[in-house]
mmCIF file of C-alpha atoms in Angstrom:
data_model
loop_
_atom_site.group_PDB
_atom_site.id
_atom_site.type_symbol
_atom_site.label_atom_id
_atom_site.label_comp_id
_atom_site.label_asym_id
_atom_site.label_seq_id
_atom_site.Cartn_x
_atom_site.Cartn_y
_atom_site.Cartn_z
ATOM 1 C CA MET A 1 0.055 -0.110 0.037
ATOM 2 C CA ASN A 2 1.624 3.387 -1.089
ATOM 3 C CA PHE A 3 0.954 5.977 1.576
ATOM 4 C CA LEU A 4 0.918 9.452 0.314
ATOM 5 C CA ASP A 5 3.332 12.201 1.619
ATOM 6 C CA VAL A 6 1.740 14.657 3.953
ATOM 7 C CA SER A 7 2.859 18.084 5.198
ATOM 8 C CA HIS A 8 1.266 20.656 7.290
ATOM 9 C CA ASN A 9 0.613 24.429 6.797
ATOM 10 C CA VAL A 10 2.045 26.030 10.183
ATOM 11 C CA ALA A 11 -0.080 29.105 9.943
ATOM 12 C CA LEU A 12 -3.273 27.001 9.754
ATOM 13 C CA VAL A 13 -2.245 24.643 12.440
ATOM 14 C CA ILE A 14 -1.741 27.729 14.815
ATOM 15 C CA ALA A 15 -5.113 29.074 13.690
ATOM 16 C CA SER A 16 -6.931 25.831 14.418
ATOM 17 C CA VAL A 17 -5.530 25.861 18.031
ATOM 18 C CA VAL A 18 -6.660 29.512 18.512
ATOM 19 C CA ILE A 19 -10.274 28.595 17.294
ATOM 20 C CA ALA A 20 -10.546 25.779 19.613
ATOM 21 C CA SER A 21 -9.406 27.897 22.599
ATOM 22 C CA VAL A 22 -11.711 30.771 21.704
ATOM 23 C CA ALA A 23 -14.646 28.501 21.157
ATOM 24 C CA GLY A 24 -14.054 26.818 24.654
ATOM 25 C CA PHE A 25 -13.738 30.405 26.205
ATOM 26 C CA THR A 26 -17.035 31.424 24.489
ATOM 27 C CA GLY A 27 -19.062 28.365 25.212
ATOM 28 C CA LEU A 28 -18.052 27.958 28.998
ATOM 29 C CA THR A 29 -18.625 31.706 29.403
ATOM 30 C CA LEU A 30 -22.127 31.523 28.030
ATOM 31 C CA SER A 31 -22.899 28.811 30.417
ATOM 32 C CA LYS A 32 -21.776 30.937 33.425
ATOM 33 C CA ASP A 33 -24.436 31.655 36.151
ATOM 34 C CA LEU A 34 -27.209 29.879 34.536
ATOM 35 C CA SER A 35 -28.588 28.801 38.069
ATOM 36 C CA LYS A 36 -29.876 32.420 38.333
ATOM 37 C CA GLN A 37 -31.978 32.094 35.055
ATOM 38 C CA ASN A 38 -35.284 30.778 34.652
ATOM 39 C CA VAL A 39 -35.743 27.512 32.784
ATOM 40 C CA LEU A 40 -36.528 28.798 29.333
ATOM 41 C CA ARG A 41 -33.390 31.295 29.509
ATOM 42 C CA ARG A 42 -31.199 28.527 30.788
ATOM 43 C CA LYS A 43 -32.134 26.162 27.822
ATOM 44 C CA GLY A 44 -31.410 28.886 25.467
ATOM 45 C CA SER A 45 -27.946 29.578 27.010
ATOM 46 C CA VAL A 46 -27.209 25.951 27.014
ATOM 47 C CA ALA A 47 -28.071 25.685 23.139
ATOM 48 C CA MET A 48 -25.825 28.616 22.448
ATOM 49 C CA SER A 49 -23.148 27.113 24.496
ATOM 50 C CA ALA A 50 -23.470 23.718 22.630
ATOM 51 C CA ILE A 51 -23.139 25.588 19.243
ATOM 52 C CA ALA A 52 -20.238 27.547 20.334
ATOM 53 C CA LEU A 53 -18.358 24.363 21.649
ATOM 54 C CA GLY A 54 -19.407 22.028 19.011
ATOM 55 C CA GLY A 55 -19.028 24.366 16.266
ATOM 56 C CA GLY A 56 -15.497 25.283 17.756
ATOM 57 C CA ILE A 57 -14.654 21.582 17.621
ATOM 58 C CA TRP A 58 -15.837 21.190 13.848
ATOM 59 C CA SER A 59 -14.095 24.597 12.883
ATOM 60 C CA MET A 60 -10.721 23.505 14.588
ATOM 61 C CA HIS A 61 -10.807 20.108 12.828
ATOM 62 C CA PHE A 62 -11.543 21.540 9.264
ATOM 63 C CA VAL A 63 -9.023 24.390 9.680
ATOM 64 C CA ALA A 64 -6.241 21.826 10.437
ATOM 65 C CA MET A 65 -7.567 19.687 7.599
ATOM 66 C CA LEU A 66 -7.317 22.889 5.393
ATOM 67 C CA GLY A 67 -3.577 22.923 6.618
ATOM 68 C CA ILE A 68 -2.922 19.366 5.241
ATOM 69 C CA GLN A 69 -0.925 19.290 1.772
ATOM 70 C CA MET A 70 -0.745 16.163 -0.183
ATOM 71 C CA PRO A 71 0.395 15.403 -3.766
ATOM 72 C CA ILE A 72 -3.172 14.858 -4.939
ATOM 73 C CA LEU A 73 -6.402 16.923 -5.151
ATOM 74 C CA PHE A 74 -8.898 15.665 -2.626
ATOM 75 C CA TYR A 75 -12.423 16.817 -1.842
ATOM 76 C CA TYR A 76 -15.085 16.519 1.007
ATOM 77 C CA ASP A 77 -18.615 14.933 0.874
ATOM 78 C CA ALA A 78 -20.772 17.917 1.978
ATOM 79 C CA ALA A 79 -23.362 15.813 3.751
ATOM 80 C CA VAL A 80 -20.786 13.813 5.873
ATOM 81 C CA THR A 81 -19.212 17.043 6.853
ATOM 82 C CA LEU A 82 -22.587 18.719 7.796
ATOM 83 C CA ALA A 83 -23.241 15.514 9.793
ATOM 84 C CA SER A 84 -19.910 15.719 11.583
ATOM 85 C CA ALA A 85 -20.789 19.301 12.659
ATOM 86 C CA LEU A 86 -24.310 18.409 14.016
ATOM 87 C CA PHE A 87 -23.083 15.229 15.831
ATOM 88 C CA ALA A 88 -20.411 17.614 17.743
ATOM 89 C CA ILE A 89 -23.097 20.042 18.663
ATOM 90 C CA LEU A 90 -25.784 17.330 19.798
ATOM 91 C CA VAL A 91 -23.258 15.530 21.917
ATOM 92 C CA VAL A 92 -21.947 18.638 23.697
ATOM 93 C CA GLY A 93 -25.375 19.861 24.167
ATOM 94 C CA THR A 94 -26.339 16.817 25.899
ATOM 95 C CA ALA A 95 -23.275 16.940 28.220
ATOM 96 C CA LEU A 96 -24.255 20.806 29.025
ATOM 97 C CA LEU A 97 -27.875 19.609 29.745
ATOM 98 C CA LEU A 98 -26.432 16.993 32.215
ATOM 99 C CA LEU A 99 -24.544 19.609 34.034
ATOM 100 C CA HIS A 100 -27.087 22.305 34.161
ATOM 101 C CA PHE A 101 -30.314 20.288 34.782
ATOM 102 C CA ARG A 102 -28.860 17.696 36.957
ATOM 103 C CA GLU A 103 -27.283 17.943 40.365
ATOM 104 C CA ARG A 104 -23.476 18.714 39.733
ATOM 105 C CA THR A 105 -21.745 15.790 41.382
ATOM 106 C CA PRO A 106 -18.286 14.091 40.575
ATOM 107 C CA PHE A 107 -20.045 11.470 38.585
ATOM 108 C CA THR A 108 -21.964 14.108 36.614
ATOM 109 C CA LEU A 109 -18.671 15.989 35.737
ATOM 110 C CA THR A 110 -17.110 13.065 34.695
ATOM 111 C CA ALA A 111 -19.962 11.804 32.660
ATOM 112 C CA ALA A 112 -20.177 15.143 30.973
ATOM 113 C CA GLY A 113 -16.380 15.302 30.214
ATOM 114 C CA SER A 114 -16.629 11.609 28.727
ATOM 115 C CA LEU A 115 -19.566 12.706 26.559
ATOM 116 C CA VAL A 116 -17.561 15.824 25.180
ATOM 117 C CA GLY A 117 -14.704 13.639 24.527
ATOM 118 C CA CYS A 118 -16.676 11.150 22.490
ATOM 119 C CA GLY A 119 -18.253 14.172 20.626
ATOM 120 C CA ILE A 120 -14.685 15.447 19.713
ATOM 121 C CA LEU A 121 -13.661 11.778 18.588
ATOM 122 C CA GLY A 122 -16.949 11.124 16.805
ATOM 123 C CA MET A 123 -16.649 14.472 14.849
ATOM 124 C CA HIS A 124 -13.042 13.938 13.944
ATOM 125 C CA TYR A 125 -13.675 10.249 12.482
ATOM 126 C CA ILE A 126 -17.024 11.323 10.687
ATOM 127 C CA GLY A 127 -15.329 14.193 9.244
ATOM 128 C CA MET A 128 -12.355 12.024 7.980
ATOM 129 C CA ALA A 129 -14.959 9.608 6.439
ATOM 130 C CA GLY A 130 -16.080 12.376 4.180
ATOM 131 C CA LEU A 131 -12.713 12.595 2.416
ATOM 132 C CA GLN A 132 -12.899 12.040 -1.321
ATOM 133 C CA PHE A 133 -10.233 10.923 -3.800
ATOM 134 C CA CYS A 134 -8.114 9.659 -0.678
ATOM 135 C CA ARG A 135 -8.773 7.325 2.353
ATOM 136 C CA ALA A 136 -7.469 7.482 5.866
ATOM 137 C CA VAL A 137 -5.881 4.397 7.226
ATOM 138 C CA TYR A 138 -5.730 4.148 11.000
ATOM 139 C CA THR A 139 -3.559 2.271 13.435
ATOM 140 C CA PRO A 140 -4.905 0.725 16.564
ATOM 141 C CA LEU A 141 -2.409 2.667 18.599
ATOM 142 C CA GLY A 142 -3.276 5.883 16.984
ATOM 143 C CA VAL A 143 -6.986 5.343 17.619
ATOM 144 C CA ALA A 144 -6.369 4.224 21.141
ATOM 145 C CA THR A 145 -4.037 7.437 22.105
ATOM 146 C CA ALA A 146 -6.774 9.522 20.362
ATOM 147 C CA VAL A 147 -9.588 8.095 22.793
ATOM 148 C CA VAL A 148 -7.612 8.439 25.937
ATOM 149 C CA ALA A 149 -6.689 11.950 25.076
ATOM 150 C CA ALA A 150 -10.056 13.087 24.092
ATOM 151 C CA ILE A 151 -11.731 11.621 27.088
ATOM 152 C CA GLY A 152 -8.898 12.349 29.561
ATOM 153 C CA PHE A 153 -8.444 16.077 28.846
ATOM 154 C CA SER A 154 -12.256 16.537 28.368
ATOM 155 C CA ILE A 155 -13.011 15.418 31.645
ATOM 156 C CA ALA A 156 -10.050 17.508 33.271
ATOM 157 C CA ALA A 157 -11.639 20.511 31.360
ATOM 158 C CA PHE A 158 -14.927 20.161 32.832
ATOM 159 C CA TRP A 159 -13.788 19.470 36.346
ATOM 160 C CA ILE A 160 -11.673 22.399 36.171
ATOM 161 C CA ALA A 161 -14.473 24.862 34.467
ATOM 162 C CA TYR A 162 -17.266 23.620 36.633
ATOM 163 C CA GLY A 163 -15.419 23.303 39.811
ATOM 164 C CA GLN A 164 -16.158 26.743 41.320
ATOM 165 C CA ARG A 165 -17.505 28.592 38.143
ATOM 166 C CA ASN A 166 -15.537 31.762 38.647
ATOM 167 C CA ASN A 167 -13.528 33.627 35.949
ATOM 168 C CA ARG A 168 -10.205 31.812 36.819
ATOM 169 C CA SER A 169 -11.675 28.358 36.596
ATOM 170 C CA ILE A 170 -13.307 29.204 33.205
ATOM 171 C CA LEU A 171 -10.064 30.381 31.824
ATOM 172 C CA LEU A 172 -8.243 27.373 33.009
ATOM 173 C CA GLY A 173 -10.959 25.028 31.698
ATOM 174 C CA THR A 174 -10.706 27.135 28.446
ATOM 175 C CA PHE A 175 -7.073 26.157 28.034
ATOM 176 C CA CYS A 176 -7.852 22.524 28.843
ATOM 177 C CA PHE A 177 -10.731 22.388 26.245
ATOM 178 C CA GLY A 178 -8.773 23.904 23.589
ATOM 179 C CA PHE A 179 -5.801 21.416 24.423
ATOM 180 C CA ALA A 180 -8.224 18.604 24.481
ATOM 181 C CA VAL A 181 -9.703 19.325 20.893
ATOM 182 C CA SER A 182 -6.289 20.102 19.404
ATOM 183 C CA ALA A 183 -4.566 17.158 20.868
ATOM 184 C CA VAL A 184 -7.095 14.593 19.576
ATOM 185 C CA HIS A 185 -6.992 15.994 16.300
ATOM 186 C CA PHE A 186 -3.019 15.905 15.930
ATOM 187 C CA VAL A 187 -2.736 12.802 17.827
ATOM 188 C CA ALA A 188 -5.156 11.043 15.609
ATOM 189 C CA ILE A 189 -3.477 12.518 12.544
ATOM 190 C CA ALA A 190 -0.188 11.239 13.591
ATOM 191 C CA GLY A 191 -1.496 7.825 13.857
ATOM 192 C CA THR A 192 -3.190 8.163 10.263
ATOM 193 C CA ARG A 193 -1.983 7.392 6.852
ATOM 194 C CA PHE A 194 -3.479 8.503 3.549
ATOM 195 C CA VAL A 195 -3.853 6.456 0.411
ATOM 196 C CA ALA A 196 -5.139 7.861 -2.985
ATOM 197 C CA VAL A 197 -8.495 6.404 -4.008
ATOM 198 C CA PRO A 198 -9.448 6.553 -7.943
ATOM 199 C CA THR A 199 -13.212 6.672 -7.497
ATOM 200 C CA LEU A 200 -15.623 8.792 -5.510
ATOM 201 C CA SER A 201 -17.801 7.318 -2.691
ATOM 202 C CA GLU A 202 -19.991 10.252 -2.266
ATOM 203 C CA PHE A 203 -23.022 10.344 0.043
ATOM 204 C CA GLY A 204 -23.855 13.843 -0.764
ATOM 205 C CA PRO A 205 -22.677 16.489 -3.022
ATOM 206 C CA VAL A 206 -18.763 17.032 -3.270
ATOM 207 C CA MET A 207 -17.115 20.414 -2.107
ATOM 208 C CA SER A 208 -13.561 21.608 -2.681
ATOM 209 C CA ASN A 209 -11.156 22.999 -0.226
ATOM 210 C CA GLU A 210 -12.091 26.366 -1.391
ATOM 211 C CA THR A 211 -15.908 25.807 -0.459
ATOM 212 C CA LEU A 212 -14.848 24.267 2.861
ATOM 213 C CA ALA A 213 -12.970 27.179 3.478
ATOM 214 C CA MET A 214 -15.994 29.468 3.060
ATOM 215 C CA GLY A 215 -17.866 27.450 5.646
ATOM 216 C CA VAL A 216 -15.068 27.603 8.009
ATOM 217 C CA ILE A 217 -14.635 31.443 7.687
ATOM 218 C CA ILE A 218 -18.363 31.947 8.405
ATOM 219 C CA SER A 219 -18.262 29.513 11.331
ATOM 220 C CA SER A 220 -15.031 31.086 12.849
ATOM 221 C CA PHE A 221 -16.738 34.587 12.331
ATOM 222 C CA VAL A 222 -19.580 33.660 14.458
ATOM 223 C CA ILE A 223 -17.381 32.095 17.136
ATOM 224 C CA PHE A 224 -15.026 34.991 17.282
ATOM 225 C CA GLY A 225 -18.080 37.584 17.232
ATOM 226 C CA THR A 226 -19.566 35.730 20.178
ATOM 227 C CA PHE A 227 -16.195 35.623 21.903
ATOM 228 C CA LEU A 228 -15.824 39.139 21.658
ATOM 229 C CA TRP A 229 -19.378 39.672 23.024
ATOM 230 C CA MET A 230 -18.774 37.460 26.025
ATOM 231 C CA GLY A 231 -15.288 38.917 26.495
ATOM 232 C CA VAL A 232 -16.614 42.306 27.131
ATOM 233 C CA THR A 233 -19.137 40.806 29.812
ATOM 234 C CA PHE A 234 -16.427 38.658 31.295
ATOM 235 C CA LEU A 235 -13.878 41.494 31.790
ATOM 236 C CA ALA A 236 -16.629 44.002 32.904
ATOM 237 C CA PRO A 237 -15.984 45.402 36.550
ATOM 238 C CA THR A 238 -18.895 45.062 38.876
ATOM 239 C CA VAL A 239 -20.347 48.527 39.858
ATOM 240 C CA PRO A 240 -21.303 48.743 43.401
ATOM 241 C CA ALA A 241 -24.558 50.339 44.131
ATOM 242 C CA PRO A 242 -24.256 53.565 46.098
ATOM 243 C CA ALA A 243 -24.723 53.245 49.868
ATOM 244 C CA HIS A 244 -26.804 56.406 50.120
ATOM 245 C CA ALA A 245 -29.014 58.355 47.734
ATOM 246 C CA PRO A 246 -27.642 61.746 46.684
ATOM 247 C CA LEU A 247 -28.285 64.439 49.135
ATOM 248 C CA GLU A 248 -30.464 66.367 46.786
ATOM 249 C CA MET A 249 -32.592 63.310 46.237
ATOM 250 C CA GLU A 250 -33.031 62.791 49.936
ATOM 251 C CA MET A 251 -34.061 66.519 50.469
ATOM 252 C CA LYS A 252 -36.721 66.394 47.692
ATOM 253 C CA SER A 253 -40.191 66.466 49.085
ATOM 254 C CA THR A 254 -42.491 67.096 46.125
ATOM 255 C CA ILE A 255 -43.257 64.433 43.421
ATOM 256 C CA ASP A 256 -45.363 65.138 40.286
ATOM 257 C CA PRO A 257 -48.180 62.341 40.690
ATOM 258 C CA GLU A 258 -48.612 62.285 36.882
ATOM 259 C CA THR A 259 -44.862 61.552 36.053
ATOM 260 C CA ALA A 260 -43.957 59.496 39.226
ATOM 261 C CA GLU A 261 -43.678 55.675 38.712
ATOM 262 C CA LEU A 262 -45.386 53.398 41.168
ATOM 263 C CA ALA A 263 -43.112 51.968 43.824
ATOM 264 C CA PRO A 264 -42.312 48.331 43.546
ATOM 265 C CA VAL A 265 -44.603 46.019 45.587
ATOM 266 C CA ALA A 266 -42.533 44.025 48.224
ATOM 267 C CA VAL A 267 -42.330 40.370 47.187
ATOM 268 C CA ARG A 268 -44.718 38.139 49.231
ATOM 269 C CA ILE A 269 -45.119 34.271 48.727
ATOM 270 C CA PRO A 270 -48.665 33.294 47.852
ATOM 271 C CA CYS A 271 -49.579 30.129 49.592
ATOM 272 C CA GLU A 272 -52.764 28.041 49.786
ATOM 273 C CA ARG A 273 -54.619 27.450 53.185
ATOM 274 C CA ASN A 274 -58.094 26.310 53.891
ATOM 275 C CA GLY A 275 -59.038 27.098 50.384
ATOM 276 C CA SER A 276 -57.790 30.634 50.438
ATOM 277 C CA THR A 277 -54.639 32.313 49.358
ATOM 278 C CA GLN A 278 -52.333 33.747 52.308
ATOM 279 C CA PHE A 279 -49.452 35.902 51.307
ATOM 280 C CA ILE A 280 -46.370 35.187 53.489
ATOM 281 C CA ASP A 281 -43.519 37.444 54.201
ATOM 282 C CA PRO A 282 -40.467 36.045 52.831
ATOM 283 C CA THR A 283 -38.378 37.107 56.177
ATOM 284 C CA LEU A 284 -40.681 34.549 58.226
ATOM 285 C CA VAL A 285 -39.773 31.743 55.644
ATOM 286 C CA ALA A 286 -36.844 29.339 56.499
ATOM 287 C CA CYS A 287 -36.758 27.290 53.466
ATOM 288 C CA VAL A 288 -38.581 26.419 50.140
ATOM 289 C CA ARG A 289 -38.768 22.787 48.719
ATOM 290 C CA ALA A 290 -39.666 21.480 45.298
ATOM 291 C CA GLU A 291 -42.869 19.634 45.366
ATOM 292 C CA GLY A 292 -43.563 18.359 41.625
ATOM 293 C CA HIS A 293 -44.722 21.407 39.804
ATOM 294 C CA TYR A 294 -45.303 23.238 43.075
ATOM 295 C CA THR A 295 -43.201 24.234 46.106
ATOM 296 C CA ASN A 296 -43.562 23.691 50.114
ATOM 297 C CA VAL A 297 -42.992 26.893 52.003
ATOM 298 C CA TYR A 298 -41.663 26.285 55.581
ATOM 299 C CA THR A 299 -41.918 28.665 58.310
ATOM 300 C CA ASN A 300 -41.064 28.204 61.996
ATOM 301 C CA ASP A 301 -44.631 26.858 62.748
ATOM 302 C CA ALA A 302 -46.191 25.941 59.572
ATOM 303 C CA LYS A 303 -45.699 24.058 56.245
ATOM 304 C CA LEU A 304 -47.603 25.642 53.177
ATOM 305 C CA LEU A 305 -48.234 24.977 49.670
ATOM 306 C CA CYS A 306 -47.117 27.572 46.909
ATOM 307 C CA ALA A 307 -48.102 27.544 43.390
ATOM 308 C CA TRP A 308 -44.724 28.801 42.126
ATOM 309 C CA PRO A 309 -42.487 26.024 40.771
ATOM 310 C CA ILE A 310 -38.919 26.129 42.249
ATOM 311 C CA ALA A 311 -37.412 27.940 39.298
ATOM 312 C CA GLU A 312 -39.761 30.744 39.618
ATOM 313 C CA ALA A 313 -39.452 30.870 43.462
ATOM 314 C CA ALA A 314 -35.722 31.162 43.081
ATOM 315 C CA GLU A 315 -36.029 33.917 40.464
ATOM 316 C CA ARG A 316 -38.494 35.803 42.565
ATOM 317 C CA LEU A 317 -36.993 35.446 46.016
ATOM 318 C CA GLU A 318 -33.310 36.052 44.987
ATOM 319 C CA GLY A 319 -33.849 39.798 45.853
ATOM 320 C CA ALA A 320 -35.131 38.728 49.369
ATOM 321 C CA GLY A 321 -31.703 37.088 49.974
ATOM 322 C CA PHE A 322 -32.812 33.420 49.415
ATOM 323 C CA ILE A 323 -30.127 31.023 47.965
ATOM 324 C CA LYS A 324 -30.157 28.029 46.058
ATOM 325 C CA THR A 325 -28.577 25.164 48.050
ATOM 326 C CA HIS A 326 -29.833 22.277 46.015
ATOM 327 C CA ARG A 327 -31.910 21.917 42.775
ATOM 328 C CA SER A 328 -34.779 21.269 44.939
ATOM 329 C CA TYR A 329 -34.228 23.731 47.709
ATOM 330 C CA LEU A 330 -33.913 27.384 48.399
ATOM 331 C CA VAL A 331 -32.789 28.607 52.027
ATOM 332 C CA ASN A 332 -33.200 31.945 53.748
ATOM 333 C CA PRO A 333 -29.534 32.348 55.405
ATOM 334 C CA ALA A 334 -31.076 34.290 58.132
ATOM 335 C CA HIS A 335 -32.894 31.345 59.628
ATOM 336 C CA VAL A 336 -29.942 28.832 59.401
ATOM 337 C CA GLU A 337 -28.750 27.798 62.969
ATOM 338 C CA HIS A 338 -26.244 25.200 61.995
ATOM 339 C CA PHE A 339 -24.150 24.225 58.851
ATOM 340 C CA GLU A 340 -22.529 20.598 58.692
ATOM 341 C CA ARG A 341 -19.910 20.064 56.014
ATOM 342 C CA ARG A 342 -19.986 16.528 54.540
ATOM 343 C CA LYS A 343 -17.082 15.762 52.171
ATOM 344 C CA ASP A 344 -18.135 17.428 48.946
ATOM 345 C CA ASN A 345 -21.466 18.793 50.016
ATOM 346 C CA GLY A 346 -23.361 19.854 53.380
ATOM 347 C CA VAL A 347 -26.413 20.261 55.210
ATOM 348 C CA CYS A 348 -28.165 23.359 56.650
ATOM 349 C CA ARG A 349 -30.219 22.989 59.776
ATOM 350 C CA PHE A 350 -32.607 25.275 61.566
ATOM 351 C CA ALA A 351 -33.419 26.246 65.404
ATOM 352 C CA SER A 352 -36.939 24.597 65.172
ATOM 353 C CA ALA A 353 -36.806 20.730 65.235
ATOM 354 C CA ASP A 354 -40.011 20.744 62.792
ATOM 355 C CA LEU A 355 -38.149 22.285 59.978
ATOM 356 C CA PRO A 356 -36.469 19.779 57.664
ATOM 357 C CA ALA A 357 -32.576 19.407 57.181
ATOM 358 C CA VAL A 358 -31.797 21.155 53.894
ATOM 359 C CA PRO A 359 -28.928 19.468 51.669
ATOM 360 C CA VAL A 360 -26.372 21.519 50.015
ATOM 361 C CA SER A 361 -24.960 20.209 46.843
ATOM 362 C CA ARG A 362 -21.366 20.264 45.859
ATOM 363 C CA SER A 363 -21.784 22.813 43.139
ATOM 364 C CA ASN A 364 -23.452 25.245 45.660
ATOM 365 C CA LEU A 365 -21.294 24.518 48.540
ATOM 366 C CA LYS A 366 -19.029 27.710 48.019
ATOM 367 C CA MET A 367 -21.958 29.999 47.604
ATOM 368 C CA VAL A 368 -23.798 28.803 50.552
ATOM 369 C CA ARG A 369 -20.584 29.032 52.781
ATOM 370 C CA ASP A 370 -19.967 32.565 51.326
ATOM 371 C CA ALA A 371 -23.547 33.539 52.276
ATOM 372 C CA LEU A 372 -23.240 32.302 55.893
ATOM 373 C CA GLY A 373 -19.949 33.900 56.362
ATOM 374 C CA ILE A 374 -18.000 30.654 56.784
#
């Protein structure tokens, strides 16, 4: 079997690594602070993150493939190439749904990283199957090394990026993700040989390197544009609210009733009791627990049913100081009497023995400790 001589364009190799890193930063930043969003917005953010990460995997691969130089002309099957991009986006999206709609545990992080690693591998080998007029020949060692690199580096990227969800961890996770995508491609290519094939085995229309380059340019433009958008948010300093209103505002005693805005109504929790709705002051509530599509509201002396689902309760009560300790629980820190640390998670307890102990998941542990001042 006569293998083709293969060389690489160094500039395109560097560009492919940059695209992978930029895509990693964009996707991981888009998925930051999703617990503070309602379910619909969270799903939208997860979808955009999946497109950024999955599209980045695809763009990195084909920018690097554009840099491959062989002594023959070769083309790509457009349908297979599109399938490789959609596969990457779908698998990455599944991993992100697992992270943002399930309790974030060591198993969840490992499973999500493994899924993304499989997405990188699948995208690579599906994309390689689209080659026309040449065929990739793989070695068992090359495939095995690519599998280990993809899954190992992807798990590391998600453990780092989702460990604390701060800017530092996102940046470190970005480097790990970019390295994972790039390493898988080049490790796999190093264990791959190419042979010329005289006939086409097309599944869809054939496209040249020039046509592929146009698709890659558009994909990269979208990724870099989103990167700039998220970069501004990422670097923007938090402006603290003024401690006191300006003196002239404090001294103002007359208000035009026609132009004055209505003062916002203080949040109260609507609860059902004896066939009527009772409005509860949030300061009297110790915790809120999900109960199907509703929630149970606990005060020191009562357990009440509220029509809000847990996501809506979290959104409405955030301004009242409530924090999410677990996917099914909200807690008012002012009522917490005792906090117990248990390895990677914890438990909040209250002064009243009638109130349930509230679990604290690993992903929310730091936020709860900060809120409690410990």
